[in-house]
Amino acid sequence: MALEGHLELEAVAGPDGRSSLGRQSFSAPFHVGKGYWDETVLRVQVVNPTAGMLEGDRMRVAVIVRAGAALGVGTPAASRSFRMRGEGRAVLVQRLEVACGGWLEFAPEPLYLHEGTDFEQRTEIRLETGAELFHVDSIAPGRAARGELWRWGRLINVLDVSIGGIPQLRERAELGGEKAGALARFHGFGEAWLATVLVCSARPGLEAALQAAADGLVGAGCACGVTRLSPELQVLRLVAPGGQQLRDALAALRAALSPLLPALQGGGRRV
Amino acid sequence: MQACDSAYPTGAYAHSAGLEGLVQAGVVRDAATLESFLHGQFLPQLARCELPLAAAAWEAAGGTGGMVGAAEVPGGGPDWGRLRELCLLGRALRGTRELRAASEAVGRQRLEMASLLHGGLASEFQARAREGGWPVPSCVAAGVEGRLLGAPREAVLQALLYAAVSGLVAAAMKLLRLGQNAVQRLVAGGLANCNELLDTACSLTDAELGSFNPWWDIASSRHERADFRLFIS
């Protein structure tokens, strides 16, 4: 039976500067672990006890960070979209909003697309001017450990980012696994783990730090480039030749940025 | 014909649509890899971004009621709100700073020429874009210019497609060892499925626009900081 699940989180800042969840609501398959305040960021783990998306599932995620609040949202394990046999595509709609003075880190583990799956993910990020964000969207080429590469049916992955109501970035992938694999091979990658990292902040020094991090990742065997799309918004695109390299690359990126973005110091998955 | 001639001063010759970055990365290295890139990546991206935006801009420039300056535009005045929306979306669809800057430089130059030669709609659009701080992607400028010149939508899209393909292979001639015959064969091949591409472009809604090619974006991002380069983008 297909599920219709939702996850709603609203982070607010208290008078003492601590962030807390002013509101939370979720239904199966989502479960939210107890948040903890690491003296900088309220960290929340979102667990999907069913382990992934099944045919016809409809999921909705809404995260709001109010002014002055800092929220980190992660997942303890990879997301999965399983094999589907009928017409029922699984759909995940995510809407992330950050107010001026708010911080959101949204960095779930990679998405694994199983053979024959049909998955649509739509992510809309709305930032007020002065909001800060670290967002990671990463995709595995399949169940690589089993030798299953580029065998998914269809992926639609849409990312819309706006700042102050002005559109800043629209990416839209509509790819079958076979086509994605051909694209990767054309660019010299058999097994390509893809990540798009958005960094929104006006703090000085970030552009140089991101460029240095990108150069370091290229030296480590990844394809990587960073571009500045607005005074605040930078995008780092990363292609790693394996899952461990992707994890190492994202950990290295966090380490490189955390002196400038202290909210990154406490988060991240152990690698 | 004048607006899509290579002598028309839009400055497009100074850009390679990200090709130079891919050549520097060693991915596009000869006629075969260029052909594969053209058909597998370049043309699909045109069909899902620039061409539908140009079509939408052409429609919006014909628009719904209103005046252009003191003159009434046949079929109603431009839908300026929609044109602004298309300009912003056109910028957002470009994934790197360099490709955005290239598109906007060409778009502004095209608009400047159209305004100089024909005034009217182009001048009004230029004034509104300046006043409102709108970006002017080249495809939106081409759509508006085509409407101003009275060109049918299909002709505008065909011209845009031809300019994009011929511009890419012209850049490739400077970056790769390609002969004239190979270049013309690539252009002919690129235009062979013109109707199919235009049909796709005209069938898409705003929500369906967009593309995804991290390698192309990475190559363009790295080209932004390359020590040596022949093209601006």
XYZ file of C-alpha atoms in Angstrom:
504
model
C 0.000 0.000 0.000
C 1.367 3.421 -0.950
C 2.080 5.857 1.835
C 1.330 9.547 2.096
C 3.738 10.894 4.649
C 4.793 14.297 5.824
C 7.479 15.952 7.876
C 7.169 19.494 9.148
C 9.779 21.214 11.264
C 9.909 24.815 12.405
C 12.993 26.041 14.231
C 12.768 29.146 16.369
C 15.299 31.073 18.423
C 14.712 31.501 22.129
C 15.588 34.601 24.146
C 18.771 32.871 25.325
C 19.881 32.352 21.732
C 19.206 28.617 21.772
C 17.234 27.153 18.931
C 14.378 24.765 19.457
C 11.592 23.208 17.454
C 8.638 25.535 17.801
C 6.572 23.053 15.872
C 7.011 19.577 14.537
C 4.668 17.193 12.836
C 5.386 13.957 11.032
C 3.713 10.810 9.880
C 4.904 7.461 8.602
C 7.337 6.742 7.132
C 9.094 9.715 8.722
C 10.260 9.715 12.297
C 12.157 12.541 13.960
C 14.708 11.752 16.608
C 15.046 13.941 19.667
C 16.940 17.062 18.712
C 20.010 18.181 20.564
C 21.560 21.590 20.905
C 25.306 21.516 20.288
C 25.747 25.100 21.521
C 25.547 26.410 17.952
C 22.948 24.412 16.058
C 19.887 22.380 16.911
C 20.585 19.009 15.295
C 17.757 16.746 14.207
C 17.979 13.300 12.652
C 15.160 12.225 10.369
C 14.662 8.493 10.194
C 12.646 6.643 7.591
C 11.810 3.341 9.289
C 10.522 1.762 6.083
C 14.007 2.236 4.650
C 12.851 3.904 1.476
C 10.309 4.914 -1.110
C 7.971 2.416 -2.645
C 5.640 2.559 -5.611
C 3.078 5.340 -5.357
C 4.466 6.836 -2.154
C 3.889 10.549 -1.729
C 6.100 12.359 0.761
C 6.108 16.002 1.729
C 8.813 17.766 3.724
C 8.503 21.345 4.966
C 11.276 22.904 7.012
C 11.113 26.482 8.253
C 13.915 28.257 10.072
C 12.881 31.491 11.715
C 15.112 34.530 12.242
C 18.062 33.803 14.518
C 17.466 30.054 14.680
C 19.995 27.440 13.538
C 18.894 23.997 12.476
C 20.805 21.006 11.127
C 18.792 18.232 9.486
C 20.431 14.952 8.590
C 19.622 11.305 8.108
C 21.399 8.365 9.743
C 21.360 6.251 6.599
C 20.978 6.498 2.849
C 17.576 7.129 1.289
C 16.386 4.496 -1.135
C 13.841 4.299 -3.886
C 12.962 0.701 -4.609
C 12.025 -1.161 -7.747
C 8.590 -0.272 -9.114
C 6.547 -2.325 -11.508
C 3.484 -0.214 -12.285
C 2.515 3.370 -13.030
C 2.910 4.703 -9.532
C 5.971 6.895 -9.411
C 7.196 7.757 -5.902
C 7.276 11.499 -5.232
C 9.114 13.507 -2.594
C 8.358 17.229 -2.381
C 10.622 19.300 -0.152
C 10.222 22.938 0.755
C 12.905 24.631 2.821
C 12.547 28.206 4.060
C 15.111 30.222 5.981
C 14.515 33.692 7.376
C 17.087 36.466 7.553
C 19.554 35.614 10.300
C 18.602 31.939 10.236
C 20.879 28.998 9.435
C 19.866 25.703 7.886
C 22.050 22.735 7.187
C 20.141 20.141 5.177
C 22.430 17.294 4.299
C 20.789 13.898 4.023
C 22.812 10.832 3.126
C 22.930 9.899 -0.597
C 19.908 8.708 -2.508
C 20.151 5.172 -3.865
C 17.987 4.441 -6.873
C 17.343 0.743 -7.215
C 16.934 -1.068 -10.507
C 13.637 -0.190 -12.184
C 12.675 2.566 -9.785
C 10.718 5.655 -10.845
C 11.359 8.529 -8.472
C 10.615 12.231 -8.499
C 12.123 14.698 -6.069
C 11.208 18.363 -6.086
C 13.096 20.671 -3.772
C 12.219 24.311 -3.375
C 14.526 26.450 -1.261
C 13.336 29.901 -0.309
C 15.846 32.113 1.417
C 15.336 35.597 2.722
C 18.200 37.960 2.077
C 20.608 37.423 4.962
C 19.680 33.760 5.471
C 22.453 31.167 5.563
C 22.347 27.668 4.120
C 24.453 24.569 3.602
C 22.573 22.091 1.451
C 23.764 18.794 0.034
C 21.900 16.717 -2.527
C 23.759 13.554 -3.464
C 22.914 10.602 -5.664
C 24.554 7.192 -5.938
C 24.814 5.532 -9.358
C 22.884 2.573 -7.988
C 23.692 -0.248 -5.600
C 27.321 -0.127 -6.541
C 28.409 -2.714 -3.952
C 26.212 -5.254 -5.765
C 27.475 -4.188 -9.151
C 24.126 -2.587 -9.947
C 24.981 0.648 -11.759
C 22.710 3.002 -13.711
C 19.812 0.590 -13.785
C 17.068 2.783 -12.418
C 14.000 3.448 -14.546
C 13.485 7.201 -14.260
C 14.665 10.014 -12.038
C 13.146 13.467 -12.040
C 15.067 15.745 -9.712
C 14.173 19.421 -9.622
C 15.942 22.028 -7.523
C 14.689 25.611 -7.295
C 16.499 28.197 -5.194
C 15.371 31.754 -4.624
C 16.732 34.548 -2.467
C 14.482 37.417 -1.502
C 11.862 36.113 -3.909
C 14.227 36.239 -6.899
C 14.964 32.915 -8.630
C 18.658 32.092 -8.390
C 18.988 28.536 -9.639
C 16.883 25.921 -11.370
C 18.254 22.473 -12.073
C 16.061 19.801 -13.525
C 17.265 16.294 -14.195
C 15.013 13.921 -16.055
C 17.143 10.897 -16.659
C 16.804 7.188 -17.100
C 19.598 5.209 -15.523
C 20.948 4.128 -18.889
C 21.184 7.699 -20.123
C 22.794 8.850 -16.884
C 25.360 6.077 -17.195
C 26.150 7.053 -20.772
C 26.624 10.661 -19.679
C 28.979 9.572 -16.902
C 31.013 7.369 -19.243
C 31.287 10.170 -21.781
C 32.917 12.268 -19.077
C 35.260 9.469 -18.038
C 33.386 8.073 -15.045
C 32.119 4.506 -14.842
C 30.832 4.824 -11.314
C 29.888 8.417 -10.601
C 28.538 9.645 -7.285
C 26.991 13.062 -7.805
C 26.606 15.860 -5.308
C 25.384 19.408 -5.561
C 26.356 21.544 -2.581
C 24.749 24.928 -2.062
C 26.455 27.392 0.240
C 24.587 30.596 0.944
C 26.324 33.082 3.162
C 27.815 36.542 2.838
C 30.677 35.763 5.231
C 34.038 36.867 3.848
C 36.560 34.305 2.686
C 34.056 31.669 1.650
C 34.689 31.893 -2.078
C 38.437 31.368 -1.651
C 37.853 28.516 0.806
C 35.447 26.800 -1.567
C 37.813 27.202 -4.503
C 40.688 25.759 -2.496
C 38.498 22.868 -1.374
C 37.411 22.200 -4.969
C 41.036 22.174 -6.143
C 41.889 19.717 -3.378
C 39.048 17.408 -4.377
C 40.185 17.414 -8.005
C 43.596 16.325 -6.765
C 41.867 13.489 -4.900
C 40.388 12.064 -8.113
C 37.010 13.803 -8.141
C 35.616 16.179 -10.729
C 34.729 19.351 -8.902
C 33.996 22.969 -9.623
C 32.554 25.880 -7.736
C 30.795 28.923 -9.083
C 29.330 32.011 -7.492
C 25.804 32.726 -8.693
C 25.066 35.762 -6.534
C 26.896 37.710 -3.833
C 25.665 35.122 -1.296
C 25.059 31.916 -3.228
C 27.781 29.554 -4.365
C 27.338 26.130 -5.873
C 29.886 23.353 -5.673
C 29.333 20.434 -7.993
C 31.111 17.223 -7.278
C 31.472 13.905 -9.048
C 33.266 11.240 -7.050
C 34.429 7.911 -8.462
C 33.094 5.931 -5.488
C 30.918 6.119 -2.399
C 33.815 6.386 0.028
C 35.384 9.132 -2.079
C 32.093 11.017 -1.943
C 31.965 10.743 1.856
C 35.619 11.761 2.136
C 35.046 14.692 -0.197
C 32.046 16.002 1.727
C 33.929 15.590 5.028
C 36.893 17.497 3.583
C 34.559 20.223 2.389
C 32.983 20.584 5.824
C 36.424 20.744 7.412
C 37.511 23.430 4.969
C 34.428 25.570 5.532
C 33.863 25.131 9.248
C 36.371 27.819 10.327
C 34.258 30.290 8.352
C 30.888 28.696 9.069
C 31.020 27.622 12.718
C 27.604 26.005 12.417
C 29.249 23.253 10.364
C 31.661 22.285 13.125
C 29.399 19.951 15.019
C 27.541 18.220 12.233
C 28.385 15.715 9.577
C 28.468 11.992 9.596
C 31.484 10.106 10.866
C 33.374 8.655 7.897
C 18.308 37.114 -41.723
C 20.303 40.130 -40.676
C 19.740 39.373 -36.983
C 21.144 35.857 -37.263
C 24.058 36.649 -39.530
C 27.471 35.998 -38.010
C 28.367 39.648 -38.778
C 25.538 40.885 -36.537
C 27.474 42.279 -33.582
C 26.168 40.332 -30.579
C 29.630 39.262 -29.448
C 28.629 35.602 -29.510
C 31.878 34.717 -31.312
C 33.770 35.345 -28.070
C 31.951 32.530 -26.246
C 32.103 28.757 -26.605
C 29.032 27.764 -24.518
C 31.319 25.945 -22.113
C 33.024 23.924 -24.849
C 36.490 25.259 -24.099
C 36.235 23.962 -20.532
C 35.267 20.513 -21.811
C 38.161 20.573 -24.269
C 40.514 21.584 -21.459
C 39.145 18.675 -19.420
C 40.020 16.348 -22.293
C 36.421 15.208 -22.687
C 35.725 16.753 -26.086
C 38.846 16.090 -28.119
C 37.883 15.371 -31.750
C 35.014 15.361 -34.237
C 33.518 12.176 -32.807
C 33.393 13.388 -29.197
C 32.147 16.795 -30.348
C 29.355 15.131 -32.302
C 28.433 13.031 -29.290
C 28.386 16.120 -27.066
C 26.319 18.041 -29.622
C 23.609 15.400 -29.927
C 23.645 13.962 -26.425
C 24.015 17.093 -24.346
C 24.057 20.401 -26.203
C 20.885 20.004 -28.271
C 18.792 18.467 -25.463
C 19.818 21.365 -23.237
C 18.746 23.860 -25.905
C 15.400 22.096 -26.238
C 14.752 22.271 -22.501
C 16.073 25.765 -21.747
C 16.865 28.370 -24.418
C 14.361 27.387 -27.108
C 11.282 27.208 -24.869
C 12.270 30.475 -23.203
C 12.633 32.165 -26.583
C 9.233 30.812 -27.606
C 7.679 32.077 -24.381
C 9.357 35.477 -24.797
C 8.034 35.728 -28.360
C 4.528 34.991 -27.042
C 4.844 37.434 -24.154
C 6.173 40.180 -26.404
C 2.959 39.898 -28.420
C 1.171 39.800 -25.108
C -2.013 41.102 -23.708
C -3.050 44.679 -24.201
C -1.070 47.865 -23.690
C 1.225 50.099 -25.654
C 4.891 50.249 -26.542
C 5.839 53.845 -25.995
C 3.257 55.831 -27.924
C 2.578 53.092 -30.469
C 0.068 50.315 -30.281
C 1.548 46.889 -30.933
C -0.549 44.711 -33.276
C -2.103 41.845 -31.380
C -1.852 43.666 -28.087
C 1.039 45.054 -26.102
C 3.733 43.069 -24.398
C 3.148 41.244 -21.153
C 5.963 42.911 -19.230
C 5.396 40.947 -16.053
C 5.798 37.715 -17.969
C 8.901 38.988 -19.744
C 10.494 39.885 -16.425
C 9.637 36.412 -15.120
C 11.245 34.816 -18.183
C 14.375 36.906 -17.790
C 14.776 35.769 -14.183
C 14.058 32.147 -15.046
C 16.476 32.293 -17.970
C 19.249 33.407 -15.654
C 18.396 30.758 -13.051
C 18.598 28.033 -15.691
C 22.253 28.793 -16.357
C 24.260 26.840 -13.815
C 27.473 28.842 -13.660
C 28.460 32.466 -13.330
C 30.397 32.365 -16.582
C 27.560 30.947 -18.674
C 25.161 33.473 -17.162
C 27.455 36.352 -17.920
C 27.914 35.108 -21.484
C 24.199 34.802 -22.115
C 23.489 38.207 -20.639
C 26.288 39.914 -22.547
C 24.971 38.546 -25.829
C 21.374 39.294 -24.854
C 22.097 42.905 -23.960
C 24.082 43.417 -27.141
C 21.291 41.919 -29.245
C 18.781 44.169 -27.539
C 21.032 47.188 -28.054
C 21.258 46.482 -31.778
C 17.525 45.863 -32.112
C 16.837 49.086 -30.294
C 19.266 51.005 -32.476
C 17.914 49.587 -35.715
C 14.219 49.288 -34.987
C 13.407 51.032 -31.689
C 9.867 50.298 -30.506
C 9.519 47.117 -28.520
C 13.284 46.619 -28.178
C 13.797 50.115 -26.785
C 10.942 49.715 -24.347
C 12.224 46.337 -23.211
C 15.709 47.733 -22.814
C 14.453 50.634 -20.727
C 12.364 48.384 -18.482
C 15.214 45.917 -18.052
C 17.588 48.689 -17.083
C 15.135 50.290 -14.706
C 14.123 47.013 -13.098
C 17.594 45.494 -13.036
C 16.394 42.512 -15.060
C 18.935 40.145 -16.494
C 18.520 39.772 -20.257
C 19.308 36.203 -21.313
C 20.182 35.931 -24.980
C 17.250 33.633 -25.742
C 14.724 36.076 -24.270
C 16.288 38.921 -26.239
C 16.051 36.802 -29.413
C 12.374 36.087 -28.783
C 11.572 39.764 -28.271
C 13.628 40.803 -31.276
C 11.873 38.227 -33.448
C 8.479 39.542 -32.413
C 9.583 43.085 -33.109
C 10.671 42.100 -36.611
C 7.402 40.323 -37.280
C 9.041 36.914 -37.583
C 6.906 33.842 -36.908
C 7.752 31.962 -33.741
C 9.110 28.944 -35.630
C 11.455 31.150 -37.632
C 12.798 32.717 -34.452
C 13.453 29.303 -32.928
C 15.034 27.953 -36.103
C 17.350 30.970 -36.231
C 18.260 30.541 -32.570
C 18.958 26.844 -33.053
C 21.101 27.512 -36.113
C 23.054 30.262 -34.341
C 23.683 28.006 -31.348
C 24.865 25.030 -33.406
C 26.974 27.045 -35.825
C 28.431 29.032 -32.914
C 29.427 25.839 -31.126
C 31.156 24.316 -34.130
C 32.795 27.635 -34.999
C 34.282 27.650 -31.503
C 35.251 24.012 -31.923
C 37.230 24.866 -35.062
C 39.459 27.080 -32.945
C 39.851 24.519 -30.179
C 40.175 21.236 -32.082
C 41.730 19.959 -35.260
C 38.622 19.990 -37.432
C 38.361 20.439 -41.178
C 35.715 22.468 -43.000
C 33.935 19.359 -44.232
C 33.715 17.864 -40.761
C 32.350 21.142 -39.435
C 29.638 21.381 -42.075
C 28.706 17.753 -41.486
C 28.304 18.534 -37.769
C 26.107 21.547 -38.491
C 23.921 19.549 -40.864
C 23.635 16.744 -38.323
C 22.799 19.204 -35.571
C 19.968 20.695 -37.583
C 18.632 17.391 -38.883
C 16.157 16.978 -36.044
C 15.206 20.634 -35.944
C 11.451 20.066 -36.046
C 11.553 17.488 -33.300
C 13.587 19.794 -31.058
C 11.255 22.704 -31.697
C 8.211 20.556 -30.976
C 9.742 19.528 -27.659
C 10.640 23.113 -26.812
C 7.152 24.422 -27.554
C 5.432 21.701 -25.555
C 7.093 22.421 -22.213
C 5.619 24.362 -19.328
C 7.760 26.597 -17.132
C 7.871 23.871 -14.494
C 9.366 21.454 -16.998
C 12.232 23.710 -18.027
C 15.740 22.962 -16.894
C 18.664 20.689 -17.380
C 21.258 18.847 -15.352
C 24.793 18.151 -16.428
C 27.257 18.415 -13.537
C 30.288 17.718 -15.740
C 29.459 20.568 -18.104
C 28.893 22.893 -15.155
C 32.123 21.746 -13.507
C 34.071 22.353 -16.708
C 32.522 25.821 -16.993
C 33.235 26.561 -13.312
C 36.869 25.624 -13.725
C 37.100 27.582 -16.975
C 36.124 30.687 -14.982
C 39.508 30.464 -13.264
C 41.603 28.960 -16.042
C 45.069 30.511 -16.474
C 44.791 30.300 -20.234
C 41.684 30.574 -22.355
C 40.724 31.576 -25.824
C 37.046 32.267 -25.129
C 35.377 34.355 -22.441
C 33.128 31.391 -21.640
